C-alpha positions as a printed NumPy array, in Angstrom:
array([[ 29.362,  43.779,  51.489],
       [ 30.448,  42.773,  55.525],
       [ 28.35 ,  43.047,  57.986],
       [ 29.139,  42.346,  62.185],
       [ 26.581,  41.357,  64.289],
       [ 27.525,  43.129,  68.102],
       [ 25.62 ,  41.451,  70.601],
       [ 26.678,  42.227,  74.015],
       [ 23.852,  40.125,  75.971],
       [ 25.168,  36.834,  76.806],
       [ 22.767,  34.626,  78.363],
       [ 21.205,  30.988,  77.766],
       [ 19.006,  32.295,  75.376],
       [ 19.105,  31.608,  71.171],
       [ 19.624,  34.719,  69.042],
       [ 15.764,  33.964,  67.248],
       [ 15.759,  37.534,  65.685],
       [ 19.387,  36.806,  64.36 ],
       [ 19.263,  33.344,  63.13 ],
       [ 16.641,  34.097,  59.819],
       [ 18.681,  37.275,  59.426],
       [ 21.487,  35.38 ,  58.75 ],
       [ 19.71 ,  33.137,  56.796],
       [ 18.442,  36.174,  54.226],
       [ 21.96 ,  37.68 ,  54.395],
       [ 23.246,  34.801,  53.39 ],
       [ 20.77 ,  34.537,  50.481],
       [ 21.949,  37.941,  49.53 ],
       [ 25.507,  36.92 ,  49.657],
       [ 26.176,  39.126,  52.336],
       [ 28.617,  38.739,  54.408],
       [ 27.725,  38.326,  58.586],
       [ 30.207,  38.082,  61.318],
       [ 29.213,  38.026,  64.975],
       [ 30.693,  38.977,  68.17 ],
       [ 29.266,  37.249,  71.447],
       [ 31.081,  39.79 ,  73.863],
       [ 30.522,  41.778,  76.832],
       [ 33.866,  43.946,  76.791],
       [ 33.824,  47.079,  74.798],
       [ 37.242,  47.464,  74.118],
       [ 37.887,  43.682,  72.887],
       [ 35.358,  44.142,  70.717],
       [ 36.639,  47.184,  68.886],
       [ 39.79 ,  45.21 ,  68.286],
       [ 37.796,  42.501,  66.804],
       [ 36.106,  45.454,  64.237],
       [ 39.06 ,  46.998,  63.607],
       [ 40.91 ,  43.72 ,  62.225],
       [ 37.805,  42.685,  60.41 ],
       [ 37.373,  46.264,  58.824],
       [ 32.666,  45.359,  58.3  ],
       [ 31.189,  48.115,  56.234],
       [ 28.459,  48.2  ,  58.794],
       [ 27.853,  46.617,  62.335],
       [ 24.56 ,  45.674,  63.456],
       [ 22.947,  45.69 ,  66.874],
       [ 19.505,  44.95 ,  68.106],
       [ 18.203,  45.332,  71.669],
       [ 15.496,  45.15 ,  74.096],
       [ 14.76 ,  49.055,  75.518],
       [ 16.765,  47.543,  78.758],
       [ 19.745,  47.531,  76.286],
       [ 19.739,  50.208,  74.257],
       [ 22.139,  52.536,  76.199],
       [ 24.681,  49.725,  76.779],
       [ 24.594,  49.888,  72.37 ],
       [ 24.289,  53.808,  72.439],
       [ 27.105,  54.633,  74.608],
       [ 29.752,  51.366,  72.364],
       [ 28.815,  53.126,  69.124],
       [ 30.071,  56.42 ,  70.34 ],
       [ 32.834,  54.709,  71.823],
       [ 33.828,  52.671,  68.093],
       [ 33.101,  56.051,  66.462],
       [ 35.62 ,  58.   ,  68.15 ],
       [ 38.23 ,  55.052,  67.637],
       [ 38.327,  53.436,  64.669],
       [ 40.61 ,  54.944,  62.123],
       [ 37.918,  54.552,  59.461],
       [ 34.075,  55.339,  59.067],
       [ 32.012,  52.603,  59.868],
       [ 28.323,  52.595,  59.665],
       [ 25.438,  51.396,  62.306],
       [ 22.234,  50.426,  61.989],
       [ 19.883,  49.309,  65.284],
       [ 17.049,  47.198,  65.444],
       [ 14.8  ,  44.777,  67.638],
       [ 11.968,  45.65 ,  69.984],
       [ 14.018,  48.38 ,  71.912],
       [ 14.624,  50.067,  68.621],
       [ 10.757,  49.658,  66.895],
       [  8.651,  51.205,  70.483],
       [ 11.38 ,  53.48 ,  72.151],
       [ 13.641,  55.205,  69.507],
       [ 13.249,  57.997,  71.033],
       [ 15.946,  56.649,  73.335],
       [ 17.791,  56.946,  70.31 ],
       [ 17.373,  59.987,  68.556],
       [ 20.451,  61.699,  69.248],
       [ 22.93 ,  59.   ,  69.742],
       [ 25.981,  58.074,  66.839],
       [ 23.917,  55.251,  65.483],
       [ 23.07 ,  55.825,  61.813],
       [ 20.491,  54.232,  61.319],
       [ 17.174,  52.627,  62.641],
       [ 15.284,  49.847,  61.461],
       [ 11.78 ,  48.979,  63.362],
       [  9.79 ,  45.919,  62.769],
       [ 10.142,  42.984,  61.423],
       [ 13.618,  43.178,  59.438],
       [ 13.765,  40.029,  56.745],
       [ 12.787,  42.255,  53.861],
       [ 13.923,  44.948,  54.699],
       [ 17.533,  44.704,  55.815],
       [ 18.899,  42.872,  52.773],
       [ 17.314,  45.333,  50.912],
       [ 18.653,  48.613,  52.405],
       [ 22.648,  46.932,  52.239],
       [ 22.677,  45.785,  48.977],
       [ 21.056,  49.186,  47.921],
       [ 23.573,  51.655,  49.487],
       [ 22.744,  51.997,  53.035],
       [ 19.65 ,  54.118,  51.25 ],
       [ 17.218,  54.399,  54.451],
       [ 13.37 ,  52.461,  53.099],
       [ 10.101,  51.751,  54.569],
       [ 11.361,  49.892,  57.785],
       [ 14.398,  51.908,  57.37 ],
       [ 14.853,  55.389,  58.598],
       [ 18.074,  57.582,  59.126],
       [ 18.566,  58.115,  62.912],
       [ 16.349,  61.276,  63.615],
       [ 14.171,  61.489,  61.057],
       [ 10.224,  60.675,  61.379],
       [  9.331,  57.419,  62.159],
       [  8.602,  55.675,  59.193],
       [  4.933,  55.388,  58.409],
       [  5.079,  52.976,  54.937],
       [  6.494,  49.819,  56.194],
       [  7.526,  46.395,  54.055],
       [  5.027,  43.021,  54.41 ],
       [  5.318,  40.281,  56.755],
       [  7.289,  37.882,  56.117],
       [  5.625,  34.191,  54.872],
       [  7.412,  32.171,  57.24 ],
       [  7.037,  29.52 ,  55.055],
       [  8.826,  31.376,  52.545],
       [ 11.714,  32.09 ,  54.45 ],
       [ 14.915,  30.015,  54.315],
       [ 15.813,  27.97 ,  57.252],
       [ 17.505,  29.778,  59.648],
       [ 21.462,  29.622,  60.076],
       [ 22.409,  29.37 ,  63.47 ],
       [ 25.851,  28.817,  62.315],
       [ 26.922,  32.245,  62.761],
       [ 26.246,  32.537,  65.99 ],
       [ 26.681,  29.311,  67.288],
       [ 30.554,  29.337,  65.392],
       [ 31.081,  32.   ,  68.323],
       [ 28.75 ,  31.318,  70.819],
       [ 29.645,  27.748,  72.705],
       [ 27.5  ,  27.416,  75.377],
       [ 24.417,  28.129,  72.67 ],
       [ 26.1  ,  25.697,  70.305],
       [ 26.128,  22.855,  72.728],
       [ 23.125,  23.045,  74.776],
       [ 21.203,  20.775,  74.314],
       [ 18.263,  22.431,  74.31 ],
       [ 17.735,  25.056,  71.959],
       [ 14.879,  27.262,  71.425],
       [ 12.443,  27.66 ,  68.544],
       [  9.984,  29.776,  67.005],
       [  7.14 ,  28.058,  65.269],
       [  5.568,  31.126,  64.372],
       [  5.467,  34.67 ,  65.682],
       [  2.759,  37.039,  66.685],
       [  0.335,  37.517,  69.417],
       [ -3.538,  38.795,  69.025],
       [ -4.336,  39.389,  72.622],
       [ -3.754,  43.063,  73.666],
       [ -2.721,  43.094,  77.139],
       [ -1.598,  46.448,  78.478],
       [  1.829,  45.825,  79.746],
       [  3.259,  44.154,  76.825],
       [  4.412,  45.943,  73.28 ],
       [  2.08 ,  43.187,  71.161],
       [ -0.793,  45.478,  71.436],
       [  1.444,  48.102,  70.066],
       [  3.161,  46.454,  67.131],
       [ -0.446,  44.689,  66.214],
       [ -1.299,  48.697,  65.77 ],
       [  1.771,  50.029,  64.299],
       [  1.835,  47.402,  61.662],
       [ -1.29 ,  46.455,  61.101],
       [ -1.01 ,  47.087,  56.983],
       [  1.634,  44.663,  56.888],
       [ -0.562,  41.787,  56.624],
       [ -2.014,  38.736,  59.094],
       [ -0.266,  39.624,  62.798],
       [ -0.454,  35.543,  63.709],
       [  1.424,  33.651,  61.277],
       [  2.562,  29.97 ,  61.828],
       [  5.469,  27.651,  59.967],
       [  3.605,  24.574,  58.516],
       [  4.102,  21.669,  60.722],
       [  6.453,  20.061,  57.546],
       [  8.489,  23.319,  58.311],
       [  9.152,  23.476,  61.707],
       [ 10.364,  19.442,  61.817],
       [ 12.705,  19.833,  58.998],
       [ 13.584,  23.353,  60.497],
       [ 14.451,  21.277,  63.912],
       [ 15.963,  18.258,  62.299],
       [ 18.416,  20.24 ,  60.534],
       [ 19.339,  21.4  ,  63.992],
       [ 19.495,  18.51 ,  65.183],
       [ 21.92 ,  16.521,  62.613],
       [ 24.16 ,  19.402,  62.973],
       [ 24.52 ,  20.28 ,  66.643],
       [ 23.267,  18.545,  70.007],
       [ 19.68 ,  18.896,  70.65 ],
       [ 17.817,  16.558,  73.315],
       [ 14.557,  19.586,  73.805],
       [ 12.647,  21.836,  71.648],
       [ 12.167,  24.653,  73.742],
       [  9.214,  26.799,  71.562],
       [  9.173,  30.243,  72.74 ],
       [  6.167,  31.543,  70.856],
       [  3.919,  34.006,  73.   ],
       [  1.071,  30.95 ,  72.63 ],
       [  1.874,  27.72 ,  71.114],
       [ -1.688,  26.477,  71.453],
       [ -3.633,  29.437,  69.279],
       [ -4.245,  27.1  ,  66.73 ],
       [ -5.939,  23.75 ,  67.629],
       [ -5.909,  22.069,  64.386],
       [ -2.077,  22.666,  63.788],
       [ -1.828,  21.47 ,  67.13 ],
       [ -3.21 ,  18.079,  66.446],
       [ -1.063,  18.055,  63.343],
       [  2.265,  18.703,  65.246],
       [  1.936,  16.324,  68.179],
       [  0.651,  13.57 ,  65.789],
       [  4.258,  14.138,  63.955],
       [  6.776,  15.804,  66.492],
       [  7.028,  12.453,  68.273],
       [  7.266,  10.009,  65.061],
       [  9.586,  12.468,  62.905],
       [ 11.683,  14.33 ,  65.408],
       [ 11.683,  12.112,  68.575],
       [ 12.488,  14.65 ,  71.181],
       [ 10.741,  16.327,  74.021],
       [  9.685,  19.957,  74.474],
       [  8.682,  22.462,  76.161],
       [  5.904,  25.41 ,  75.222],
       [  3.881,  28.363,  76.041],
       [  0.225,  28.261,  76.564],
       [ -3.07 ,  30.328,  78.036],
       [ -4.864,  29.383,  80.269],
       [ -8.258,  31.068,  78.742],
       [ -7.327,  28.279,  75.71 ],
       [ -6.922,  25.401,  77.517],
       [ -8.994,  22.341,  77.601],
       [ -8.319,  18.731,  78.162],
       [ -8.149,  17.685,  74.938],
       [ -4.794,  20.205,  74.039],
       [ -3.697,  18.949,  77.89 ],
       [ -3.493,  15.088,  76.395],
       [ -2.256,  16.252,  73.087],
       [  0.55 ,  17.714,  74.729],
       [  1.243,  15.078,  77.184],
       [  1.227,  12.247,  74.467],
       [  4.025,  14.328,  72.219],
       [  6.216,  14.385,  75.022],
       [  5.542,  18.223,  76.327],
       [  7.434,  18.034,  79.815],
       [  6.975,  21.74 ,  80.623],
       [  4.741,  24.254,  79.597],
       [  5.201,  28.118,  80.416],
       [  1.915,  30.291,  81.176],
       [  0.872,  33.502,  82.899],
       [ -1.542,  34.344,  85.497],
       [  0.036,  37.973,  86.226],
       [ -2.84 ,  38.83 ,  88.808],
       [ -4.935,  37.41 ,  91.392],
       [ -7.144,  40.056,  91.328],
       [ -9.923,  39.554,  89.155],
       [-10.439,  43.21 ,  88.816],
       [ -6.474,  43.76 ,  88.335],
       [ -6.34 ,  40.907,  85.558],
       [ -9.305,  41.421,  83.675],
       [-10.016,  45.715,  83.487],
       [ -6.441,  46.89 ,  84.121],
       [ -4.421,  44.031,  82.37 ],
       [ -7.117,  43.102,  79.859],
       [ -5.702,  39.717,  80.237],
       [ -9.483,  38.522,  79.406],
       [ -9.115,  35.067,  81.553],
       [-11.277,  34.182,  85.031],
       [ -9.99 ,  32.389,  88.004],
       [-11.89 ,  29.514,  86.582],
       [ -9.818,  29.218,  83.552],
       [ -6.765,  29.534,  85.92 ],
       [ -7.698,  27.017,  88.555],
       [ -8.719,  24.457,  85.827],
       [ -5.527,  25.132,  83.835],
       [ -3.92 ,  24.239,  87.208],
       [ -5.792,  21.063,  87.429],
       [ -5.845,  19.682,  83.86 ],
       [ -1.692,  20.06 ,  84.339],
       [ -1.387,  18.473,  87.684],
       [ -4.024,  15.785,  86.08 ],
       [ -1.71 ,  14.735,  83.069],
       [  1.696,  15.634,  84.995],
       [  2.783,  18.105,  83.137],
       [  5.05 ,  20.997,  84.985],
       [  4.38 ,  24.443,  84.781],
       [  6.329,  27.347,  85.219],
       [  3.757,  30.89 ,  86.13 ],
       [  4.97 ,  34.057,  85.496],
       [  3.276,  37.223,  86.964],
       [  3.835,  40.812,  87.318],
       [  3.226,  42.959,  90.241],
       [  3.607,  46.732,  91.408],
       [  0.972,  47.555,  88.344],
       [ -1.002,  51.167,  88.797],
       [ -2.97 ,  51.271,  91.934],
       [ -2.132,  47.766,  93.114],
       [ -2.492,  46.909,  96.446],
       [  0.109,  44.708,  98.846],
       [ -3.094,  42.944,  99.692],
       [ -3.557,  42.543,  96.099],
       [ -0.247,  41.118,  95.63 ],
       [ -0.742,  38.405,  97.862],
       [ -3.755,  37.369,  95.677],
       [ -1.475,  36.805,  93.41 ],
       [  0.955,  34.773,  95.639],
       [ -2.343,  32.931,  96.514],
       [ -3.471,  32.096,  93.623],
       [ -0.126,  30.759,  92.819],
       [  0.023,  28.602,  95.595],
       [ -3.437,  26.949,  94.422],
       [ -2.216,  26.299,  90.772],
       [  0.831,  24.322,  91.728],
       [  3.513,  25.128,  89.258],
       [  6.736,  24.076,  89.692],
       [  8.231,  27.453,  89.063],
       [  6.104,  30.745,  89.625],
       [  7.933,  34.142,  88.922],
       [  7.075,  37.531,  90.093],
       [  8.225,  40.58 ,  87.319],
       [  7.497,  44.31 ,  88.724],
       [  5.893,  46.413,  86.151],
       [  8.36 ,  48.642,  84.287],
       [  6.399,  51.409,  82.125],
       [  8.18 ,  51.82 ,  79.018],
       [  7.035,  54.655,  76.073],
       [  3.748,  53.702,  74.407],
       [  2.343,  51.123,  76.597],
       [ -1.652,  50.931,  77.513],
       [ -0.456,  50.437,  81.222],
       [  2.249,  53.258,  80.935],
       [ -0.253,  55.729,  79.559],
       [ -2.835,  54.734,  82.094],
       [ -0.65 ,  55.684,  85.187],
       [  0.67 ,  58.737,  83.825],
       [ -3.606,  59.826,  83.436],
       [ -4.564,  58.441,  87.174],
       [ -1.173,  59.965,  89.14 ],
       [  0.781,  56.738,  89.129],
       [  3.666,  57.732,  87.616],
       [  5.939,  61.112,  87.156],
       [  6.367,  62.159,  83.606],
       [ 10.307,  61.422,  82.881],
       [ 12.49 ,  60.668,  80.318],
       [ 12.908,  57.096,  78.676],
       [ 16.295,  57.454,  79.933],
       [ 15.4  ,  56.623,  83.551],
       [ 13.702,  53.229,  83.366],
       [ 15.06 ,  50.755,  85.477],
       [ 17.568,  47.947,  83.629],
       [ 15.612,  45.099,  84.696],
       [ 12.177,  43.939,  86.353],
       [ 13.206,  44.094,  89.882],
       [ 12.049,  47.411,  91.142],
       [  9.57 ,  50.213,  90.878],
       [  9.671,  53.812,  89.849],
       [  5.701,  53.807,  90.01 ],
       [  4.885,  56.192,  92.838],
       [  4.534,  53.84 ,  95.753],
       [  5.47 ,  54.693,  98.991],
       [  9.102,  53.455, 100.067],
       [  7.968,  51.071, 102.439],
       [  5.982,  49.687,  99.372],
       [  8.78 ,  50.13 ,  96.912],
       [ 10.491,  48.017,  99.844],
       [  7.765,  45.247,  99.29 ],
       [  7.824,  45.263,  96.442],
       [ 10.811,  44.355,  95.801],
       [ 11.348,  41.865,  98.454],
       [  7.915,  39.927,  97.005],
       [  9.722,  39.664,  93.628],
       [ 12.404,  38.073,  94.829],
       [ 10.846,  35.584,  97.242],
       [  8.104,  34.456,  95.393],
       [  9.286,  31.904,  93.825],
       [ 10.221,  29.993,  96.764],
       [  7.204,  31.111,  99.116],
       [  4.915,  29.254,  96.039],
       [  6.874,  26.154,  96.034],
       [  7.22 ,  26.071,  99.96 ],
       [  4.145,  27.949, 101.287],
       [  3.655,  26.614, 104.644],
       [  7.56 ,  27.168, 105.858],
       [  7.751,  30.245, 104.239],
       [  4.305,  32.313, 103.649],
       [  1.801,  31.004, 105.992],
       [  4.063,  30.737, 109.196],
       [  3.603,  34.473, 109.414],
       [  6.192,  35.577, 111.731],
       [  8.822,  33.631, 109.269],
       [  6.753,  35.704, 106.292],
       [  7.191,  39.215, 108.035],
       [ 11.103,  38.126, 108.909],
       [ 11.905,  37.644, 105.481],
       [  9.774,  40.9  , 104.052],
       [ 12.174,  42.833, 106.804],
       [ 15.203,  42.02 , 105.033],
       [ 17.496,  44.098, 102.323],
       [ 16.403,  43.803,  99.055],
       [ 20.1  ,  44.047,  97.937],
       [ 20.233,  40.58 , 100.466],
       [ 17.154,  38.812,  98.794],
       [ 18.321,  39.594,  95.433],
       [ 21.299,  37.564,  95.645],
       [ 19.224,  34.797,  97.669],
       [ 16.888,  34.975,  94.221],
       [ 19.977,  34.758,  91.567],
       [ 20.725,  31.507,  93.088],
       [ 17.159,  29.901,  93.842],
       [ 15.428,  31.524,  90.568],
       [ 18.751,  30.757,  88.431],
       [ 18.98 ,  26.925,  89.607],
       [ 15.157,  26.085,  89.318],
       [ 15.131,  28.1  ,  85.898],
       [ 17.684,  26.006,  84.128],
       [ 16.426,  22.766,  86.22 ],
       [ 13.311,  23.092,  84.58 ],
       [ 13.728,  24.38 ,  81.3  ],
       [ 17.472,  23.586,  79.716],
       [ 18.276,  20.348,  82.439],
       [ 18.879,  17.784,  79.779],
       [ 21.851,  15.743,  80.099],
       [ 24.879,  17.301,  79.527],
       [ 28.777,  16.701,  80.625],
       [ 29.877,  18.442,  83.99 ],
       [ 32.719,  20.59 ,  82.382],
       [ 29.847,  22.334,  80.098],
       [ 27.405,  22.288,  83.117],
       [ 30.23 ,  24.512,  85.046],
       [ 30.918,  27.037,  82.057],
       [ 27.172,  27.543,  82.142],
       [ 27.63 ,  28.125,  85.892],
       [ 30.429,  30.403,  85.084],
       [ 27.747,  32.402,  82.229],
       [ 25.259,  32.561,  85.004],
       [ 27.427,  34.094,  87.514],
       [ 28.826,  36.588,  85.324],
       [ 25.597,  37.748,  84.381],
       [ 24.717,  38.02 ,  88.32 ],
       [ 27.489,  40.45 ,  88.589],
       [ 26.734,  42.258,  86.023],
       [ 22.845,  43.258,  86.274],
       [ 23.826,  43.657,  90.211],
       [ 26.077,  46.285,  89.378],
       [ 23.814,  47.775,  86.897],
       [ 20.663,  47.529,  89.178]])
């Protein structure tokens, strides 16, 4: 049995959902190829000299036509029948977007069980499983014990993928699932849809995720642990566990994600001691109202402000990330936001508009109040940057224009938000004019403070090249 990963989304960011898939593959002793591409047509050359049985993809809903319209594409070309099979979170909440495309097969949820399964039986469609176009599945396999797992192999993407291979810092998972259920995120719908699977929040023993990294490490360069869990600090004993050992047994620094509705000083000091130099948190609204009954993010300003303080106490930098045009938001409720930004001095604040995808708490609820047109899946927008909520154009216009300078108007209020003839300047311009101002500022201070670890100029200007390419193409695209 071959297999061929396609993966047409190259950015700075580790394949987590393919590197334990490789892993269990491997286990299986099936074979797993991968293509790191964003041509069509070289990529069908690659498949038709490698002749897999089946080809993989897995995409976020942003994706999923780029994935629909190659498969019809390899279909009609290759002089043999290949098979497909599509999963990740585009596939598990919106498969309606795929229902009548070529792909064969969909797989939804959590995949470790089930994919190794369904090739080495066949291709015969089980539990997480379904032929494209049939019911979605309602019988579903058990969570994975992380513990349980084998380590991952990043080797088969990293064989491929360069600039992953030799960053030098590499993201990490140390264990996955979220319990909160705010309304514009998919947790609160996977912790429904799969809620006989077993415990949603599972977590890799501290002995696991240091041997997981140090095998990293003695095999590729790796200078920062960059966790990407949706809250590193739900567990306050593990905590304690990992900083007391991350610094002795792996010696590196990292970065993490927190809340601030967690945070106290004591987690603060434990991660400033284990060599934390960034953490990543969320405020997504100034409005309390907006945050708390609309959101559900269940946090008060208090826990934000002193979040804000404990960081700047200990000298830890932060990076925010918000989102804005939500149902029945306000400009004057956007600049709450912005405000309450300002006050909590990250180093990085980002602005995401909402998008409303299928299935969502936040979709639903603007579809009931008037908020948003009934359409199909099909029209979403391909990235973050702009609304199809029904805001006027002027506010569309905003909108927009707030996403992309907020960033800099929270790191350099007083030049650029409180002088407010210089604030209503820059909210005149183009969007199509900010956005490239943004791919520059946002792209810069992203990798300064999350991947800037030393690193030789030559590989330092093929991420530049990576970066721009990707500017091109989600400008075309938007």
């Amino acid at each position: 049995m071959k297999a061929t990963f396609v993966n047409f989304s190259q950015n700075f960011f580790d394949k987590l959902s393919v590197y334990p898939l490789a892993a269990q593959l491997k286990k299986h002793a099936i074979g797993l190829d991968y293509i790191n591409i964003n041509n069509f047509r070289k990529a069908i050359r690659y498949l038709e000299k490698t002749c897999p049985h089946i080809v993989l993809y897995s995409a976020f809903s942003k994706d999923i036509s780029i994935y629909v319209r190659f498969d019809k594409i390899l279909k009609e070309t290759l002089p043999y029948q290949i098979k497909s099979i599509i999963g990740g979170a585009g596939a598990t909440y919106d498969s309606e977007l795929l229902a009548k495309s070529s792909i064969d097969f969909l797989c939804v949820g959590e995949a470790e069980y089930a994919l190794p399964a369904f090739l080495t039986n066949g291709f015969v469609p089980h539990k997480n499983i379904i032929t494209m176009g049939d019911k979605y599945p309602t019988e579903f396999y058990p969570f994975a014990d992380l513990n349980e797992l084998p380590f991952e192999d990043r080797g088969v993407v990293y064989d491929e993928d360069k600039v992953l291979r030799n960053m030098a810092a590499k993201q990490f998972l140390s264990g996955r699932g979220c319990p909160y259920r705010c309304t514009y995120c998919h947790n609160h719908v996977f912790n429904e849809r799969f809620k006989s699977c077993g415990p949603i929040v599972r977590q890799k023993k501290v002995d696991y995720i240091i041997e997981e990294i140090n095998r990293v490490k003695a095999s590729y360069p790796l200078r920062r642990a960059v966790f990407y869990d949706d809250t590193f600090i739900l567990n306050k004993k593990w905590l304690r566990e990992f900083c007391g050992s991350f610094p002795k047994e792996v010696g590196i620094e990292y970065t993490c994600q927190i809340r601030a509705n967690l945070i106290d000083e004591e987690i603060v000091s434990l991660l400033k001691e284990s060599q934390c130099v960034l953490v990543t948190w969320s405020i997504e609204s100034g409005n309390d109202h907006t945050r708390n009954k609309i959101l559900k993010r269940n946090m008060s300003t208090d826990d934000i402000l002193n979040t804000g303080r404990l960081l700047a106490k200990y000298k830890i930098p932060s990076r925010i990330g918000n989102v804005i045009g939500t149902p029945g938001e306000s400009f004057d409720n956007i600049l709450e936001t912005l405000e309450l930004n300002i006050e909590s001095r990250p180093q990085l604040a980002m602005a995401w508009t909402f998008v409303p995808y299928p299935g969502l708490s936040l979709t639903d609820y603007a579809l009931k109040n008037g908020f948003l047109n009934a359409g199909h899946p099909d029209d979403l927008p391909a990235n973050y940057l702009r609304s199809i909520l029904n805001f006027s154009k002027e506010d569309k216009k905003r909108i927009a224009n707030l996403t992309f300078l907020f960033p800099a108007m929270v790191k350099h209020p007083n030049l650029l938000y409180r002088k407010k003839k210089v604030f209503y300047f820059l909210m005149s311009l183009s969007p199509g004019m900010l956005r490239i101002f943004w791919e520059i500022y946002y792209g810069y201070q992203a990798y300064r403070l999350v991947f800037s670890v030393k690193q030789p100029f030559v590989f330092k200007f093929r991420l530049l090249l990576r970066h721009l390419g990707n500017i091109y193409h989600y400008i075309v695209r938007f």
